[in-house]
Amino acid sequence: MTDKDSPIQPDRGQPAVAIHLVDKDGLEQFLKARPVPQRAALEGQKFKAESSTHAVMPDGDGWAVAAGVADAGKLSTWCLAKLAQSLPAGTYRLAAGEPGAALLGWVTGQYRFERYLSEPSSEGMRVLLTGEPKAIPAVLAEAEATALVRDLVNTPAEDMGPAQLEEHADTLAKRFGAQLQVTRGDVLEQEYPMIHAVGRAAARSHAPRLIELEWGNPEHPRVAVVGKGVCFDSGGLDIKPPSGMLLMKKDMGGAAHALALAQLIMDAQLPVRLHLLVPAVENAIAGNAFRPGDVLRSRAGISVEIGNTDAEGRLILGDALTRAGEKEPELVIDFATLTGAARVAVGPDLPALFTRRDETARELIESGESVDDPCWRLPLFDGYREFLKSDVADINNAGSSGFAGASTAALFLDRFVPKGMDWAHFDTFAWRPAAKPGRPKGGDALGLRAAWRMLQGRYG
């Protein structure tokens, strides 16, 4: 992205509308310092310096903006995002200080998903100037990765099936000089039987596959990133009700996060050996769909009784995690829209985080807090393994207790990650049910930047 088409640009003294940031504690002093015409304009608009509000005021021959923020001395990622959505097209700069963390929200606040609109928005760009030009490339990279997640998740399943996920992986491989390997057909059935079983009922155009990308110096620490790629989830023979199926185009949100994180890693030339794995399927219904009560073999050799065909994400991840573990990575991170139980526990905004090691959880949580991308740790409690017992196989994919659904799903995955390996699992929603500043309703990246900042801290 060049200066010309970027919503954040270096400040070279070009003409720009001034934005004055004001918090409630500083409002009285701010008003006292304003000329009478400005003070009158602010009072006429009932400006109270509440977060994400603004008012316009005269400024010589032009105009300026007073913008309310929670803390004018410490800007958050999202504090200017509403402003970027609501101001007219033009060029702006802060009257004092630098945008810092707020640069990202300024960019993501202007995101629009307009692929299917016959008349896309004609609004122009709002450009924010910064005196810290070295920060721009990293911000734009994170904004691009966030937009990738949103675009992939927002695209309907007919146009975002396993083949399209493969196309996106291929684009990344070509862009960064990575090696791409895709396993499908008879080889998939033999080597990754759970991925094949979940996806075999789909139409040929949406046939299942395992997408793998490798990049980086083989001598660098190996990091595996795995993403659940269920491009649509009908629930299988344990079919979902219409209300439960409506948003299932987003069930490949884990794959979207994994692709976006891989893009960030490669774009920044992080000194790791990256192994990206995306098991991509559609959980469809047909005469050859896998059934409740079936026993599937897995790549790991663990037999799995199917207690519910709607617990399919953990099956395809099981085979992918096994493959990742075979390469003996130093760290495995997986993303998945895995359970409704996680949403009941922590709501839509917080990805549920599971890790084996306390220090890894601490790194991820602190990293998320530092970039306004929080996550919340839930227990990988050993005592709940009994919920996955089967009378006829090594493990049941759904269990029968009805308790601790997110933890039970994570424990299922744990069986397929080699013992002792550092592993983090994000049970993310990948969706925003209501718009927030900088975060429109629809597909969204939740946990992506937490993981990225953690990797930067550990390997950068």
mmCIF file of C-alpha atoms in Angstrom, residues 183-192:
data_model
loop_
_atom_site.group_PDB
_atom_site.id
_atom_site.type_symbol
_atom_site.label_atom_id
_atom_site.label_comp_id
_atom_site.label_asym_id
_atom_site.label_seq_id
_atom_site.Cartn_x
_atom_site.Cartn_y
_atom_site.Cartn_z
ATOM 1 C CA THR A 183 -3.622 -33.584 0.099
ATOM 2 C CA ARG A 184 -6.984 -34.709 -1.295
ATOM 3 C CA GLY A 185 -8.810 -37.685 -2.765
ATOM 4 C CA ASP A 186 -7.686 -41.239 -2.067
ATOM 5 C CA VAL A 187 -4.495 -40.101 -0.341
ATOM 6 C CA LEU A 188 -6.536 -37.935 2.040
ATOM 7 C CA GLU A 189 -8.795 -40.897 2.848
ATOM 8 C CA GLN A 190 -5.807 -43.107 3.614
ATOM 9 C CA GLU A 191 -3.605 -40.634 5.480
ATOM 10 C CA TYR A 192 -6.106 -38.247 7.105
#
